[in-house]
Tab-separated table of C-alpha atoms in Angstrom:
chain	number	residue	atom	x	y	z
A	1	MET	CA	140.952	96.540	110.267
A	2	SER	CA	142.895	93.522	109.820
A	3	ALA	CA	141.983	90.946	106.688
A	4	VAL	CA	140.810	88.776	109.577
A	5	SER	CA	138.114	91.045	111.068
A	6	ALA	CA	137.382	92.214	107.564
A	7	ALA	CA	136.413	88.781	106.606
A	8	GLU	CA	135.044	88.538	110.075
A	9	ALA	CA	132.804	91.387	109.472
A	10	LEU	CA	131.912	89.944	106.038
A	11	SER	CA	130.880	86.583	107.011
A	12	PRO	CA	127.273	85.418	107.912
A	13	VAL	CA	128.336	83.792	110.767
A	14	ASN	CA	130.936	84.800	113.032
A	15	ALA	CA	133.629	82.959	115.031
A	16	ALA	CA	131.484	82.545	118.464
A	17	GLY	CA	129.120	80.992	116.142
A	18	THR	CA	126.339	83.478	116.384
A	19	TRP	CA	125.126	85.536	113.417
A	20	ASN	CA	127.066	88.581	112.506
A	21	VAL	CA	124.147	91.255	111.996
A	22	ALA	CA	126.820	94.063	111.194
A	23	SER	CA	127.293	92.563	107.662
A	24	ASP	CA	123.980	93.630	106.115
A	25	GLY	CA	121.968	95.899	108.798
A	26	PRO	CA	118.548	94.735	109.410
A	27	LEU	CA	118.853	91.617	107.556
A	28	GLY	CA	121.742	90.832	109.743
A	29	TRP	CA	118.726	90.921	112.307
A	30	LEU	CA	116.260	88.533	110.544
A	31	ARG	CA	119.043	86.075	109.982
A	32	ALA	CA	120.480	86.243	113.238
A	33	GLY	CA	116.647	85.882	114.759
A	34	ALA	CA	116.501	82.528	112.231
A	35	HIS	CA	119.743	81.251	112.792
A	36	GLY	CA	118.652	81.156	116.913
A	37	LEU	CA	115.122	80.414	116.292
A	38	LEU	CA	116.397	77.555	114.408
A	39	SER	CA	119.111	76.509	116.710
A	40	VAL	CA	116.395	76.294	119.801
A	41	SER	CA	114.038	74.091	117.435
A	42	ASP	CA	116.851	71.531	116.119
A	43	ASP	CA	117.471	70.791	120.226
A	44	VAL	CA	113.531	70.535	121.021
A	45	ILE	CA	112.857	68.083	117.773
A	46	LEU	CA	116.477	66.361	119.434
A	47	ALA	CA	114.713	66.048	122.747
A	48	TYR	CA	111.348	65.184	121.769
A	49	PHE	CA	112.338	61.829	119.449
A	50	ALA	CA	114.230	60.878	122.503
A	51	VAL	CA	111.791	60.872	124.750
A	52	ILE	CA	108.715	59.300	122.280
A	53	ASN	CA	111.622	56.455	121.416
A	54	THR	CA	111.896	55.944	125.224
A	55	SER	CA	108.234	56.002	125.731
A	56	TYR	CA	107.807	53.288	123.221
A	57	LEU	CA	110.910	51.776	124.777
A	58	PHE	CA	109.252	51.045	128.402
A	59	LEU	CA	105.850	50.552	127.049
A	60	ILE	CA	107.947	47.248	125.011
A	61	VAL	CA	109.806	46.188	127.749
A	62	LEU	CA	106.159	46.193	129.818
A	63	ALA	CA	104.959	44.254	127.468
A	64	VAL	CA	107.691	41.708	127.351
A	65	GLY	CA	107.289	41.181	130.920
A	66	GLU	CA	103.066	40.012	130.095
A	67	LEU	CA	104.356	38.278	127.577
A	68	VAL	CA	106.720	35.927	129.661
A	69	ARG	CA	103.497	35.884	132.329
A	70	ARG	CA	101.761	34.703	129.552
A	71	LEU	CA	103.636	32.068	128.003
A	72	ARG	CA	104.237	30.758	131.735
A	73	ARG	CA	100.678	29.907	132.264
A	74	ALA	CA	99.659	29.102	128.378
A	75	SER	CA	99.303	25.055	129.462
A	76	PHE	CA	97.311	26.386	132.275
A	77	ALA	CA	95.033	28.680	129.703
A	78	GLY	CA	91.884	26.298	130.137
A	79	TYR	CA	90.591	26.772	126.703
A	80	ASP	CA	89.187	23.074	126.666
A	81	ASP	CA	87.368	23.528	129.887
A	82	ALA	CA	85.844	27.135	128.476
A	83	SER	CA	84.892	25.717	124.912
A	84	ALA	CA	82.529	22.669	126.938
A	85	ASN	CA	81.652	25.039	129.485
A	86	PRO	CA	77.796	25.889	129.607
A	87	PHE	CA	78.550	28.978	131.647
A	88	THR	CA	80.622	30.305	129.096
A	89	PRO	CA	79.208	33.827	128.209
A	90	PRO	CA	77.464	33.702	124.909
A	91	VAL	CA	79.002	35.955	122.412
A	92	SER	CA	77.389	37.984	119.259
A	93	LEU	CA	79.756	38.495	116.442
A	94	ILE	CA	78.446	41.430	114.619
A	95	MET	CA	80.059	41.377	110.794
A	96	PRO	CA	79.110	44.789	108.953
A	97	ALA	CA	79.411	44.326	105.714
A	98	TYR	CA	78.926	47.047	102.572
A	99	ASN	CA	79.392	45.823	98.470
A	100	GLU	CA	81.480	41.926	100.505
A	101	ALA	CA	79.639	39.396	97.689
A	102	ALA	CA	82.996	38.072	96.506
A	103	GLY	CA	83.857	37.166	99.587
A	104	ILE	CA	81.213	37.399	102.503
A	105	ALA	CA	80.143	33.564	102.306
A	106	GLU	CA	83.231	32.382	102.805
A	107	ALA	CA	83.937	34.962	105.752
A	108	VAL	CA	80.671	33.703	107.737
A	109	ARG	CA	81.635	29.647	106.888
A	110	ALA	CA	84.931	30.460	108.979
A	111	MET	CA	83.152	32.651	111.302
A	112	LEU	CA	80.452	29.638	112.135
A	113	LEU	CA	83.474	26.942	112.241
A	114	LEU	CA	84.920	29.124	115.576
A	115	ARG	CA	85.590	27.039	118.279
A	116	TYR	CA	82.827	28.447	121.255
A	117	PRO	CA	80.390	26.860	123.355
A	118	VAL	CA	77.416	29.389	122.012
A	119	PHE	CA	77.489	32.135	119.856
A	120	GLU	CA	75.739	33.640	116.797
A	121	VAL	CA	76.844	35.359	113.733
A	122	VAL	CA	75.012	38.321	113.050
A	123	VAL	CA	76.099	40.187	109.755
A	124	VAL	CA	74.288	43.466	108.538
A	125	ASP	CA	74.102	44.055	105.229
A	126	ASP	CA	74.716	47.958	105.308
A	127	GLY	CA	72.871	48.578	101.673
A	128	SER	CA	75.037	47.038	99.342
A	129	THR	CA	74.832	47.491	95.774
A	130	ASP	CA	76.812	44.345	94.717
A	131	GLY	CA	74.512	41.425	96.047
A	132	THR	CA	75.950	40.779	99.231
A	133	LEU	CA	72.311	39.390	100.491
A	134	ASP	CA	71.836	37.386	97.357
A	135	THR	CA	75.250	35.542	97.682
A	136	LEU	CA	74.195	34.709	101.431
A	137	ARG	CA	70.713	33.982	100.684
A	138	GLU	CA	71.866	31.785	98.457
A	139	ALA	CA	75.112	30.093	100.450
A	140	PHE	CA	72.573	29.577	103.650
A	141	ASP	CA	69.132	29.324	102.206
A	142	LEU	CA	68.301	32.500	103.799
A	143	VAL	CA	64.184	33.326	104.682
A	144	GLU	CA	62.921	36.616	105.461
A	145	VAL	CA	61.468	36.504	109.050
A	146	GLU	CA	59.333	38.803	111.146
A	147	ARG	CA	61.273	40.006	113.411
A	148	VAL	CA	61.059	43.207	116.004
A	149	VAL	CA	64.772	44.984	115.962
A	150	PRO	CA	64.685	46.801	119.392
A	151	ASP	CA	66.189	50.392	119.358
A	152	ASP	CA	68.711	49.878	122.554
A	153	VAL	CA	71.246	51.771	120.774
A	154	PRO	CA	70.106	54.654	117.726
A	155	ALA	CA	70.475	53.826	114.244
A	156	ARG	CA	69.835	55.907	111.363
A	157	GLY	CA	69.718	53.167	108.989
A	158	THR	CA	66.004	51.767	108.547
A	159	VAL	CA	66.393	47.597	109.158
A	160	GLU	CA	64.320	46.722	105.754
A	161	SER	CA	64.720	42.746	106.630
A	162	VAL	CA	65.697	40.101	108.798
A	163	HIS	CA	66.917	36.944	107.604
A	164	LEU	CA	67.330	33.428	108.912
A	165	PRO	CA	68.700	30.122	107.630
A	166	ARG	CA	65.681	27.839	106.774
A	167	GLY	CA	64.811	25.142	109.226
A	168	GLY	CA	68.440	24.666	110.572
A	169	PRO	CA	70.600	24.875	113.578
A	170	VAL	CA	73.105	27.630	111.595
A	171	PRO	CA	73.413	30.392	114.318
A	172	LEU	CA	73.513	32.996	111.735
A	173	VAL	CA	70.838	36.224	111.606
A	174	VAL	CA	71.439	38.508	108.506
A	175	ALA	CA	70.007	42.350	108.773
A	176	ARG	CA	69.582	44.343	105.889
A	177	LYS	CA	69.558	48.480	106.556
A	178	LYS	CA	69.812	51.587	104.298
A	179	ASN	CA	73.326	52.563	103.785
A	180	GLY	CA	74.495	54.302	106.848
A	181	GLY	CA	77.845	53.793	107.191
A	182	LYS	CA	80.166	51.253	109.481
A	183	ALA	CA	79.150	52.492	112.394
A	184	ASP	CA	75.229	53.092	111.990
A	185	ALA	CA	76.100	49.084	110.802
A	186	LEU	CA	77.272	48.398	114.219
A	187	ASN	CA	74.337	49.977	116.132
A	188	VAL	CA	72.014	47.781	114.545
A	189	GLY	CA	74.254	44.933	115.031
A	190	VAL	CA	74.166	45.831	118.384
A	191	ASN	CA	70.209	45.974	118.758
A	192	VAL	CA	69.987	42.832	116.543
A	193	ALA	CA	72.259	40.834	119.308
A	194	ARG	CA	70.602	38.420	121.688
A	195	TYR	CA	73.876	37.645	123.954
A	196	PRO	CA	75.354	39.700	126.826
A	197	LEU	CA	78.947	39.991	124.754
A	198	LEU	CA	79.480	41.639	121.622
A	199	CYS	CA	82.338	40.833	119.739
A	200	MET	CA	82.851	43.502	116.423
A	201	VAL	CA	84.764	42.063	113.676
A	202	ASP	CA	84.976	42.976	109.680
A	203	ALA	CA	83.810	41.308	107.204
A	204	ASP	CA	87.379	40.450	105.686
A	205	SER	CA	88.961	39.280	109.303
A	206	ILE	CA	90.246	35.922	109.378
A	207	LEU	CA	90.181	34.902	113.023
A	208	ASP	CA	92.140	31.749	114.655
A	209	SER	CA	90.146	28.767	115.451
A	210	GLU	CA	90.314	29.579	119.773
A	211	ALA	CA	90.304	33.528	118.314
A	212	LEU	CA	86.821	33.956	120.630
A	213	LEU	CA	88.365	32.119	123.734
A	214	ALA	CA	91.517	33.653	124.135
A	215	VAL	CA	89.608	37.113	124.031
A	216	ALA	CA	86.684	35.925	126.287
A	217	LYS	CA	89.142	34.490	128.977
A	218	PRO	CA	89.408	37.891	130.334
A	219	PHE	CA	85.852	37.843	131.004
A	220	CYS	CA	85.498	34.584	132.656
A	221	ASP	CA	88.682	35.365	134.829
A	222	ASP	CA	87.170	38.386	136.178
A	223	PRO	CA	83.554	38.917	134.784
A	224	MET	CA	82.430	41.825	137.394
A	225	ARG	CA	85.275	44.161	136.241
A	226	VAL	CA	86.259	43.145	132.562
A	227	VAL	CA	84.285	45.480	129.864
A	228	ALA	CA	86.281	44.994	126.739
A	229	THR	CA	88.971	43.087	125.300
A	230	GLY	CA	91.207	43.226	122.136
A	231	GLY	CA	93.214	41.077	120.361
A	232	VAL	CA	96.333	41.201	118.164
A	233	ILE	CA	96.111	42.675	114.934
A	234	GLY	CA	98.587	40.030	111.977
A	235	ILE	CA	99.173	41.015	108.326
A	236	ALA	CA	97.543	38.170	106.307
A	237	ASN	CA	99.132	39.324	103.211
A	238	ASP	CA	100.865	36.416	101.670
A	239	CYS	CA	100.059	34.176	104.471
A	240	THR	CA	99.268	30.584	103.173
A	241	ILE	CA	95.475	30.642	103.906
A	242	VAL	CA	92.729	27.548	103.622
A	243	ALA	CA	88.844	28.059	104.428
A	244	GLY	CA	89.446	31.171	106.162
A	245	ARG	CA	92.082	29.753	108.368
A	246	VAL	CA	95.680	31.360	108.359
A	247	VAL	CA	97.779	28.125	107.969
A	248	GLU	CA	100.934	29.139	107.396
A	249	ALA	CA	102.108	32.446	108.519
A	250	ARG	CA	104.681	34.299	106.573
A	251	MET	CA	105.996	37.888	106.368
A	252	PRO	CA	105.055	39.574	103.033
A	253	ARG	CA	107.397	38.995	100.200
A	254	ASN	CA	106.989	43.156	98.956
A	255	LEU	CA	108.826	46.200	101.288
A	256	LEU	CA	105.960	48.291	101.438
A	257	GLY	CA	103.864	44.960	103.419
A	258	LEU	CA	107.311	44.511	105.375
A	259	VAL	CA	106.910	47.549	107.242
A	260	GLN	CA	104.083	47.533	107.617
A	261	ALA	CA	104.188	44.251	109.226
A	262	VAL	CA	106.830	44.996	111.609
A	263	GLU	CA	105.378	48.862	112.533
A	264	TYR	CA	102.174	46.262	113.834
A	265	LEU	CA	104.214	44.249	116.084
A	266	ARG	CA	105.729	47.346	117.881
A	267	ALA	CA	102.213	49.525	117.249
A	268	PHE	CA	99.698	46.967	117.482
A	269	LEU	CA	100.851	44.344	119.801
A	270	LEU	CA	103.709	45.571	122.075
A	271	GLY	CA	102.887	49.091	122.099
A	272	ARG	CA	98.888	48.243	123.073
A	273	SER	CA	100.257	44.875	125.120
A	274	GLY	CA	101.817	47.680	127.200
A	275	TRP	CA	99.073	50.218	127.626
A	276	SER	CA	96.862	47.189	128.845
A	277	LYS	CA	99.344	46.447	131.510
A	278	VAL	CA	99.225	50.072	133.007
A	279	GLY	CA	95.560	50.102	132.578
A	280	GLY	CA	95.892	53.009	130.187
A	281	LEU	CA	94.279	50.910	126.905
A	282	LEU	CA	92.482	53.644	124.630
A	283	VAL	CA	92.346	51.752	121.278
A	284	ILE	CA	90.622	48.552	120.357
A	285	SER	CA	90.584	47.523	117.029
A	286	GLY	CA	87.609	47.515	114.836
A	287	ALA	CA	88.521	44.062	113.186
A	288	PHE	CA	88.026	42.839	116.066
A	289	GLY	CA	86.958	43.410	119.813
A	290	LEU	CA	84.793	42.016	122.339
A	291	PHE	CA	82.816	44.097	124.813
A	292	ARG	CA	79.845	43.607	127.339
A	293	ARG	CA	76.423	44.468	125.612
A	294	ASP	CA	74.933	46.632	128.831
A	295	ALA	CA	78.027	48.857	128.855
A	296	VAL	CA	77.838	49.133	125.074
A	297	VAL	CA	74.395	50.139	125.075
A	298	ALA	CA	74.637	52.517	127.973
A	299	VAL	CA	77.312	54.923	126.322
A	300	GLY	CA	74.960	55.068	122.995
A	301	GLY	CA	76.286	52.885	120.780
A	302	MET	CA	78.902	53.714	118.180
A	303	ASP	CA	78.926	57.197	117.449
A	304	PRO	CA	78.576	57.217	113.396
A	305	ASP	CA	80.229	61.022	113.121
A	306	CYS	CA	83.389	59.744	114.349
A	307	ILE	CA	85.435	57.867	111.490
A	308	GLY	CA	87.658	56.460	114.184
A	309	GLU	CA	84.374	54.901	115.596
A	310	ASP	CA	86.227	51.617	117.506
A	311	ALA	CA	88.509	53.818	119.625
A	312	GLU	CA	86.096	56.325	120.056
A	313	LEU	CA	83.934	53.578	121.915
A	314	VAL	CA	86.718	52.700	124.012
A	315	VAL	CA	87.608	56.511	125.229
A	316	ARG	CA	84.045	56.869	125.760
A	317	LEU	CA	83.625	54.135	128.090
A	318	HIS	CA	86.560	55.056	129.994
A	319	ARG	CA	84.812	58.385	130.428
A	320	HIS	CA	81.524	56.670	131.403
A	321	LEU	CA	82.673	54.363	133.714
A	322	ARG	CA	85.170	57.018	135.626
A	323	GLU	CA	82.333	59.445	135.763
A	324	GLN	CA	80.443	56.887	137.322
A	325	GLY	CA	83.053	55.705	139.833
A	326	ARG	CA	82.984	52.080	138.825
A	327	ASP	CA	86.126	49.843	139.036
A	328	TYR	CA	86.573	47.865	135.550
A	329	ARG	CA	88.979	46.967	133.409
A	330	ILE	CA	89.689	47.037	129.575
A	331	VAL	CA	92.172	44.408	128.594
A	332	PHE	CA	94.281	43.780	125.393
A	333	VAL	CA	94.899	39.958	124.799
A	334	SER	CA	98.475	39.716	123.355
A	335	GLU	CA	97.899	36.654	121.368
A	336	PRO	CA	97.965	36.608	117.572
A	337	ILE	CA	93.866	35.255	117.100
A	338	SER	CA	92.568	37.920	114.125
A	339	TRP	CA	94.508	38.761	110.874
A	340	SER	CA	93.734	41.116	107.997
A	341	GLU	CA	94.918	42.495	104.665
A	342	ALA	CA	97.224	45.407	104.981
A	343	PRO	CA	97.198	47.860	101.941
A	344	PRO	CA	99.208	46.628	99.208
A	345	THR	CA	99.918	50.098	97.777
A	346	LEU	CA	100.814	53.540	98.341
A	347	LYS	CA	97.428	55.030	97.572
A	348	VAL	CA	95.288	52.673	99.407
A	349	LEU	CA	97.596	53.248	102.184
A	350	ALA	CA	98.022	56.873	102.437
A	351	ARG	CA	93.491	56.991	102.863
A	352	GLN	CA	93.734	54.403	105.630
A	353	ARG	CA	96.812	56.525	107.495
A	354	ARG	CA	94.623	59.690	106.834
A	355	ARG	CA	91.601	57.948	108.052
A	356	TRP	CA	93.559	56.589	111.102
A	357	HIS	CA	94.577	60.279	112.245
A	358	ARG	CA	91.081	61.897	111.160
A	359	GLY	CA	89.995	59.748	113.627
A	360	LEU	CA	92.096	60.270	116.037
A	361	THR	CA	91.905	64.401	115.954
A	362	GLU	CA	88.175	63.546	116.031
A	363	ILE	CA	88.652	61.522	119.339
A	364	LEU	CA	90.624	64.047	120.908
A	365	LEU	CA	88.729	67.074	119.991
A	366	LYS	CA	85.599	65.342	121.039
A	367	HIS	CA	86.550	64.620	124.638
A	368	ARG	CA	89.010	67.122	125.214
A	369	ARG	CA	87.469	67.690	128.581
A	370	MET	CA	89.111	64.453	129.756
A	371	ILE	CA	93.140	65.630	129.103
A	372	GLY	CA	94.861	66.277	131.636
A	373	ASN	CA	91.811	65.828	134.137
A	374	PRO	CA	92.900	64.408	137.803
A	375	ARG	CA	89.006	62.835	137.423
A	376	TYR	CA	89.509	60.311	134.962
A	377	GLY	CA	92.836	59.007	136.394
A	378	ARG	CA	95.775	57.860	134.286
A	379	ILE	CA	93.483	58.217	131.020
A	380	GLY	CA	93.192	61.654	131.946
A	381	LEU	CA	96.715	62.334	133.741
A	382	VAL	CA	98.939	60.063	131.455
A	383	ALA	CA	97.257	58.229	128.063
A	384	LEU	CA	95.709	60.938	126.202
A	385	PRO	CA	97.963	63.351	127.339
A	386	PHE	CA	100.366	61.138	125.846
A	387	TYR	CA	98.371	60.393	122.413
A	388	VAL	CA	98.041	64.474	122.230
A	389	VAL	CA	101.906	64.876	122.127
A	390	PHE	CA	103.409	61.651	120.835
A	391	GLU	CA	100.554	60.704	118.408
A	392	LEU	CA	98.417	63.563	117.409
A	393	LEU	CA	101.314	65.892	116.867
A	394	ALA	CA	104.082	63.196	115.966
A	395	PRO	CA	103.255	64.065	111.844
A	396	VAL	CA	103.856	67.604	113.002
A	397	VAL	CA	107.305	67.204	114.624
A	398	GLU	CA	108.418	64.719	112.246
A	399	LEU	CA	107.997	67.016	109.328
A	400	ALA	CA	109.616	69.586	111.414
A	401	ALA	CA	112.813	67.975	111.580
A	402	VAL	CA	112.452	67.081	107.546
A	403	VAL	CA	112.621	71.046	106.935
A	404	LEU	CA	114.472	72.454	110.296
A	405	ILE	CA	117.365	70.128	110.080
A	406	PRO	CA	118.392	71.129	106.541
A	407	LEU	CA	117.830	74.734	107.282
A	408	GLY	CA	119.923	74.788	110.432
A	409	LEU	CA	123.100	72.917	108.403
A	410	LEU	CA	122.698	76.181	105.698
A	411	PHE	CA	121.985	78.910	108.434
A	412	GLY	CA	124.932	77.410	110.385
A	413	ALA	CA	122.850	76.576	113.459
A	414	VAL	CA	123.870	73.069	113.577
A	415	ASP	CA	126.705	71.549	112.913
A	416	LEU	CA	127.639	67.732	111.545
A	417	ASP	CA	127.981	66.315	115.055
A	418	PHE	CA	124.420	67.563	116.114
A	419	LEU	CA	123.342	65.787	112.617
A	420	TRP	CA	124.656	62.826	113.339
A	421	ARG	CA	123.087	62.839	117.204
A	422	PHE	CA	119.896	63.248	115.647
A	423	LEU	CA	120.356	60.516	113.211
A	424	LEU	CA	120.936	58.610	115.620
A	425	VAL	CA	118.106	59.376	118.136
A	426	ALA	CA	115.709	59.681	116.068
A	427	TYR	CA	116.165	56.930	113.512
A	428	GLY	CA	119.000	54.913	115.039
A	429	TYR	CA	117.096	54.607	118.183
A	430	ALA	CA	113.801	53.878	116.623
A	431	LEU	CA	115.317	51.143	114.720
A	432	VAL	CA	116.452	49.787	117.878
A	433	VAL	CA	112.906	49.977	119.465
A	434	THR	CA	111.357	47.852	115.850
A	435	LEU	CA	114.238	45.473	116.613
A	436	VAL	CA	113.570	44.695	120.115
A	437	SER	CA	109.500	44.414	118.979
A	438	VAL	CA	110.231	41.800	116.643
A	439	ALA	CA	112.498	39.656	118.645
A	440	ALA	CA	110.125	39.950	121.876
A	441	GLU	CA	107.076	38.809	118.851
A	442	GLU	CA	109.430	36.165	117.815
A	443	TYR	CA	110.416	34.725	121.139
A	444	ALA	CA	106.873	34.728	122.462
A	445	PHE	CA	105.222	33.235	119.531
A	446	HIS	CA	107.706	31.823	117.072
A	447	ARG	CA	105.122	32.351	114.404
A	448	PHE	CA	107.423	32.495	111.533
A	449	VAL	CA	109.630	28.998	111.161
A	450	ARG	CA	112.202	30.473	107.972
A	451	TRP	CA	114.932	32.770	108.534
A	452	ARG	CA	113.665	34.479	105.742
A	453	ASP	CA	110.878	36.142	107.461
A	454	THR	CA	113.240	37.224	109.984
A	455	ALA	CA	115.973	38.764	107.773
A	456	GLY	CA	112.466	40.449	105.866
A	457	ALA	CA	111.211	41.771	109.513
A	458	ILE	CA	114.519	43.359	109.830
A	459	VAL	CA	114.934	44.808	106.145
A	460	GLY	CA	111.351	46.302	107.405
A	461	ALA	CA	112.689	47.713	110.227
A	462	THR	CA	114.994	49.431	108.674
A	463	ALA	CA	113.501	50.536	105.905
A	464	GLU	CA	110.323	52.174	107.599
A	465	ASN	CA	112.868	54.878	108.729
A	466	ILE	CA	114.055	55.996	105.309
A	467	GLY	CA	110.766	57.726	103.320
A	468	TYR	CA	108.075	55.470	104.343
A	469	ARG	CA	107.960	57.428	108.152
A	470	GLN	CA	107.925	60.669	106.333
A	471	LEU	CA	104.903	59.903	104.165
A	472	THR	CA	102.618	58.425	106.564
A	473	ALA	CA	103.581	61.937	108.397
A	474	TRP	CA	102.496	63.501	105.522
A	475	TRP	CA	99.592	61.620	105.413
A	476	ARG	CA	98.425	61.864	109.285
A	477	LEU	CA	98.925	65.510	109.090
A	478	ARG	CA	96.494	65.834	106.208
A	479	GLY	CA	93.808	63.202	108.327
A	480	SER	CA	94.340	66.087	110.782
A	481	TRP	CA	93.500	68.768	108.737
A	482	ASP	CA	90.292	67.066	107.214
A	483	ALA	CA	89.173	66.534	110.421
A	484	LEU	CA	89.401	69.973	111.372
A	485	ARG	CA	87.700	71.389	108.294
A	486	GLN	CA	85.450	68.763	109.217
A	487	ALA	CA	85.641	67.340	105.483
A	488	PRO	CA	83.446	64.465	104.286
A	489	GLN	CA	83.801	61.019	105.726
A	490	VAL	CA	84.780	58.676	102.884
A	491	TRP	CA	86.294	55.382	103.673
A	492	GLY	CA	87.594	54.784	99.914
A	493	SER	CA	87.958	51.402	98.379
A	494	MET	CA	90.527	48.402	99.163
A	495	ALA	CA	91.181	45.444	96.830
A	496	ARG	CA	91.624	42.199	99.022
A	497	SER	CA	92.203	38.774	98.168
A	498	GLY	CA	92.149	37.051	101.546
A	499	PHE	CA	89.215	34.688	101.449
A	500	ALA	CA	89.079	34.732	97.462
A	501	GLU	CA	90.556	32.219	95.026
A	502	PRO	CA	94.214	32.723	93.840
A	503	GLY	CA	93.934	35.388	90.942
A	504	GLN	CA	91.151	36.627	92.210
A	505	THR	CA	90.401	40.150	94.086
A	506	ARG	CA	87.680	41.472	95.601
A	507	ALA	CA	86.708	45.238	96.804
A	508	SER	CA	86.161	46.112	100.613
A	509	GLU	CA	85.051	48.872	102.414
A	510	GLY	CA	83.607	50.904	99.305
A	511	ASP	CA	83.340	54.390	98.694
A	512	ARG	CA	80.556	55.785	101.920
A	513	ALA	CA	80.088	57.784	104.520
């Protein structure tokens, strides 16, 4: 045997690039199988990232077209007419509150100052233990009244009392109930509400003054078909907030906030705008969504057993209306009209992403009969399959890439050329998609007037691919596992400062079911 052939016989990989099974017998066969598996899996992962990034780019292109159309019609939006028109449908704002004493009074005052002809604010105190009701009683001079609360949708927590401002015209109702979770508090709010449109908001949401007019406009334009609308959620971290209003938008100062800000732009602004354009919107954020009350009652209200109750309600509306053969629309309003604080620490962010992905998993399991079912049109054939492949399974593929690509290099299943192609497709392409999102948002709304904010967005878009995506993938995978093993539902707590005086914080969404 020549020296060259002997070396080849002893080498784990031969000149053809396949595993040399003759080198170590059965172990060689095992290594050859691993080599082949890694080669195939790496190609699949590369194709997966190429398709998912192209899909996001397609949604963004659709959203940009919609943004351009809205910009052209902005001067004809008719908000002045709608705010003075007695035929503008009245709205009940439902605000569930749990241990929100530190900021609830300021939040309610901000809601009461919204520009809208006829509305009421319904605060549902979900068994708070920190004096939330006492704070509201002192701030608005509340008195307990006798009021029968109907049971239009089922609620688990008993309503203990209903309170109104003493002898004043303030459109505020406060209901005190036993603790039952956010979804149950929303159901009580639905029962208490008097008006045909329901706006569900978080107690820590900061709404622009014309927010209600913006999300109600589709109902005015197409009252027979529109059943729900959702608005953009912006990140309020480090913004200048006065009297419950964002008066100057700024990018967050820390890196974690910057990454979340650009993530919100891509997924929550342009992604949902694109889905709305094709009639496949599945998610309306619980932080700010408007629904027809009769539609919510028809499907039984919020599901208290699903931690993603806001998105589950939207999917259930799609299911119900498709099965009824109704012509309907669920619309996303692409204007920056609601603000919320993003998690300030990795610990809080981890809880949030686990909760979100657990909710997605529960929704897809609950409505699995809709997936791929032509009876549900583009929802069953396009939107839900997309969420299964590119949302539910995304963390699995992300983490698989982190493990398999290095193994492929170690076993010789991939070379450096493949590694560069993978990095360009998986991360370089994703960076381009995010930067396009940032540019589109800046062109449409120009919220950030300082170059420092634009530079921060670029930094956040770059940093998102370095560690952040991999961490969130791990948290999301754990969320799916929580859903599959039916672990107890815990929201956790988060220190917030949006309505507080400088230097103060308050806890929101304390530990509860």
